[in-house]
Amino acid sequence: MAINEYINGNGVFGGKEGLQEGSARWKDYLVLACRIFLAAVFIYAAFQKADKPLMFADEIRMYRVIGIGPLLYIMAIVLPWVEIICSLSLLTGIFMRGSAFTFIVMNAIFIAVVIYRTFDIMNGEGTPFMDVYFDCGCGFGATYAWKKILEDIVFMLSAMIIYFAPSYRFTLGRRN
Amino acid sequence: MERIRYGIIQAIILTVISFVTAFTFNAFSENGINPFRKMNGVPVLDGFQTEEVEGIRIVGIDEFRSLLDGGGIVLDSRTAEDYDQGHVPGAILFDYFEFGSYLDTVTPYLSFDEEFAIYCTGPYCDDSELLARELFTLGYRKITVFRGGLEGWLEAGLPLETGMHY
């Protein structure tokens, strides 16, 4: 595919399906709300950790999935910026589908590791599921694990709405 | 299928942009780190070695106190907020999470030839050991970590100092 076609056609701004005619529909407002909600949450979260890679690395390490080493530190450096760049993408509408896809994958991984750590704490300390309480390293401080899992499910559903019901109103890709 | 393909292509482009931005920011940030530094190769000695080995020594309250009594420098690896609420008298704040920000202000107090100690919250926190590893990679070889941390200090009935001193 020619790069020009990619930029102006199906690629960046979503293509024909995104070029709706007429006034905005409820779906457009729903997608806009999801975009602003996700972007606000993840930009706030990312700014808590973007300039403190050692703190974020410590929080990732607590999941006992990745030990001390280059992979851990690269994740601590890059992950907050993936959140910032993808949030900006959602706000502007440029590469919106890609950022929604990234948020779906990221939140699926977050949910999996939070569940993994929750069971780790339940088995290690004998804490009941509803009482498991820890700092997930998400940028919002310590909270109950079940709340965090629910939050991540809401984030993932919001990203899914953006991804599967693409509306390109209120984006830089729209002319009307 | 096309929707998935474009989603993946765009996600890859966004990830590449994120990598470039992140490493550029990391290179210019005070708290930036080298992800490839050798943190795992640092020897940590628990006091049971029979031969002289260079590395980070883990000590208990008695050795920690004798180091303090001998005028040794002590670093508090917790946050400024924790330090303000109470710390070992004479300890210098060196928040591990803001390693780069504190490095320049604290290194004038440190010497490559003189032993200094580091502590954190308690026996289960490892920020003191991680800070020791970071300093070891910079060439400091006489580093002691007080395993008990501030909890161990309080358990021994020793006094705290409050407020910001360094």
PDB file of C-alpha atoms in Angstrom, chain B residues 77-157:
ATOM      1  CA  SER B  77      17.380   5.344  51.512  1.00  0.00           C
ATOM      2  CA  ARG B  78      13.692   6.107  52.186  1.00  0.00           C
ATOM      3  CA  THR B  79      11.653   9.018  50.829  1.00  0.00           C
ATOM      4  CA  ALA B  80      12.052  12.629  52.010  1.00  0.00           C
ATOM      5  CA  GLU B  81       8.628  12.416  53.662  1.00  0.00           C
ATOM      6  CA  ASP B  82       9.637   9.339  55.704  1.00  0.00           C
ATOM      7  CA  TYR B  83      12.986  10.936  56.563  1.00  0.00           C
ATOM      8  CA  ASP B  84      11.272  14.098  57.782  1.00  0.00           C
ATOM      9  CA  GLN B  85       9.051  12.108  60.158  1.00  0.00           C
ATOM     10  CA  GLY B  86      11.984  10.377  61.835  1.00  0.00           C
ATOM     11  CA  HIS B  87      15.434   9.006  61.017  1.00  0.00           C
ATOM     12  CA  VAL B  88      18.605   7.715  62.645  1.00  0.00           C
ATOM     13  CA  PRO B  89      20.372  10.760  64.191  1.00  0.00           C
ATOM     14  CA  GLY B  90      22.920  12.162  61.757  1.00  0.00           C
ATOM     15  CA  ALA B  91      21.680  10.126  58.784  1.00  0.00           C
ATOM     16  CA  ILE B  92      21.821  11.735  55.349  1.00  0.00           C
ATOM     17  CA  LEU B  93      18.782  11.469  53.078  1.00  0.00           C
ATOM     18  CA  PHE B  94      19.410   9.557  49.841  1.00  0.00           C
ATOM     19  CA  ASP B  95      16.026   8.572  48.376  1.00  0.00           C
ATOM     20  CA  TYR B  96      16.788   5.468  46.317  1.00  0.00           C
ATOM     21  CA  PHE B  97      13.866   6.150  43.976  1.00  0.00           C
ATOM     22  CA  GLU B  98      15.403   9.507  43.032  1.00  0.00           C
ATOM     23  CA  PHE B  99      18.944   8.200  42.792  1.00  0.00           C
ATOM     24  CA  GLY B 100      20.136  10.692  40.160  1.00  0.00           C
ATOM     25  CA  SER B 101      18.711  13.711  41.984  1.00  0.00           C
ATOM     26  CA  TYR B 102      20.483  12.872  45.251  1.00  0.00           C
ATOM     27  CA  LEU B 103      23.752  11.567  43.863  1.00  0.00           C
ATOM     28  CA  ASP B 104      25.417  14.958  43.410  1.00  0.00           C
ATOM     29  CA  THR B 105      24.324  16.302  46.792  1.00  0.00           C
ATOM     30  CA  VAL B 106      25.326  13.214  48.784  1.00  0.00           C
ATOM     31  CA  THR B 107      28.582  12.099  47.140  1.00  0.00           C
ATOM     32  CA  PRO B 108      30.613  14.955  48.750  1.00  0.00           C
ATOM     33  CA  TYR B 109      29.927  13.242  52.098  1.00  0.00           C
ATOM     34  CA  LEU B 110      31.084   9.838  50.848  1.00  0.00           C
ATOM     35  CA  SER B 111      34.580   8.494  50.431  1.00  0.00           C
ATOM     36  CA  PHE B 112      35.764   5.538  48.376  1.00  0.00           C
ATOM     37  CA  ASP B 113      38.105   4.550  51.238  1.00  0.00           C
ATOM     38  CA  GLU B 114      35.814   4.937  54.230  1.00  0.00           C
ATOM     39  CA  GLU B 115      32.998   2.637  55.187  1.00  0.00           C
ATOM     40  CA  PHE B 116      29.460   4.014  55.225  1.00  0.00           C
ATOM     41  CA  ALA B 117      26.128   2.420  56.097  1.00  0.00           C
ATOM     42  CA  ILE B 118      22.694   2.431  54.494  1.00  0.00           C
ATOM     43  CA  TYR B 119      19.307   1.537  55.965  1.00  0.00           C
ATOM     44  CA  CYS B 120      15.666   1.610  54.914  1.00  0.00           C
ATOM     45  CA  THR B 121      12.324   0.954  56.643  1.00  0.00           C
ATOM     46  CA  GLY B 122      12.832  -2.488  58.116  1.00  0.00           C
ATOM     47  CA  PRO B 123      14.213  -5.991  57.610  1.00  0.00           C
ATOM     48  CA  TYR B 124      11.882  -6.722  54.680  1.00  0.00           C
ATOM     49  CA  CYS B 125      12.574  -3.632  52.574  1.00  0.00           C
ATOM     50  CA  ASP B 126      15.438  -3.939  50.119  1.00  0.00           C
ATOM     51  CA  ASP B 127      15.879  -0.335  49.002  1.00  0.00           C
ATOM     52  CA  SER B 128      19.012  -0.062  51.170  1.00  0.00           C
ATOM     53  CA  GLU B 129      20.569  -3.067  49.431  1.00  0.00           C
ATOM     54  CA  LEU B 130      19.541  -1.797  45.983  1.00  0.00           C
ATOM     55  CA  LEU B 131      21.033   1.629  46.750  1.00  0.00           C
ATOM     56  CA  ALA B 132      24.207  -0.141  47.920  1.00  0.00           C
ATOM     57  CA  ARG B 133      24.324  -2.065  44.614  1.00  0.00           C
ATOM     58  CA  GLU B 134      23.925   1.188  42.641  1.00  0.00           C
ATOM     59  CA  LEU B 135      26.776   2.805  44.602  1.00  0.00           C
ATOM     60  CA  PHE B 136      28.907  -0.338  44.222  1.00  0.00           C
ATOM     61  CA  THR B 137      28.579  -0.066  40.436  1.00  0.00           C
ATOM     62  CA  LEU B 138      29.930   3.516  40.771  1.00  0.00           C
ATOM     63  CA  GLY B 139      33.080   2.245  42.477  1.00  0.00           C
ATOM     64  CA  TYR B 140      32.259   2.438  46.202  1.00  0.00           C
ATOM     65  CA  ARG B 141      33.549  -0.743  47.824  1.00  0.00           C
ATOM     66  CA  LYS B 142      33.130  -0.188  51.583  1.00  0.00           C
ATOM     67  CA  ILE B 143      29.366  -0.295  51.878  1.00  0.00           C
ATOM     68  CA  THR B 144      27.449  -1.682  54.819  1.00  0.00           C
ATOM     69  CA  VAL B 145      23.716  -2.356  54.859  1.00  0.00           C
ATOM     70  CA  PHE B 146      21.897  -2.370  58.203  1.00  0.00           C
ATOM     71  CA  ARG B 147      19.385  -5.159  57.680  1.00  0.00           C
ATOM     72  CA  GLY B 148      17.112  -4.204  60.589  1.00  0.00           C
ATOM     73  CA  GLY B 149      16.379  -0.774  59.129  1.00  0.00           C
ATOM     74  CA  LEU B 150      14.549   1.880  61.113  1.00  0.00           C
ATOM     75  CA  GLU B 151      12.343  -0.795  62.722  1.00  0.00           C
ATOM     76  CA  GLY B 152      15.449  -2.544  64.044  1.00  0.00           C
ATOM     77  CA  TRP B 153      16.753   0.773  65.338  1.00  0.00           C
ATOM     78  CA  LEU B 154      13.500   1.441  67.214  1.00  0.00           C
ATOM     79  CA  GLU B 155      13.331  -2.130  68.533  1.00  0.00           C
ATOM     80  CA  ALA B 156      16.732  -1.530  70.135  1.00  0.00           C
ATOM     81  CA  GLY B 157      15.155   1.409  71.974  1.00  0.00           C
TER      82      GLY B 157
END
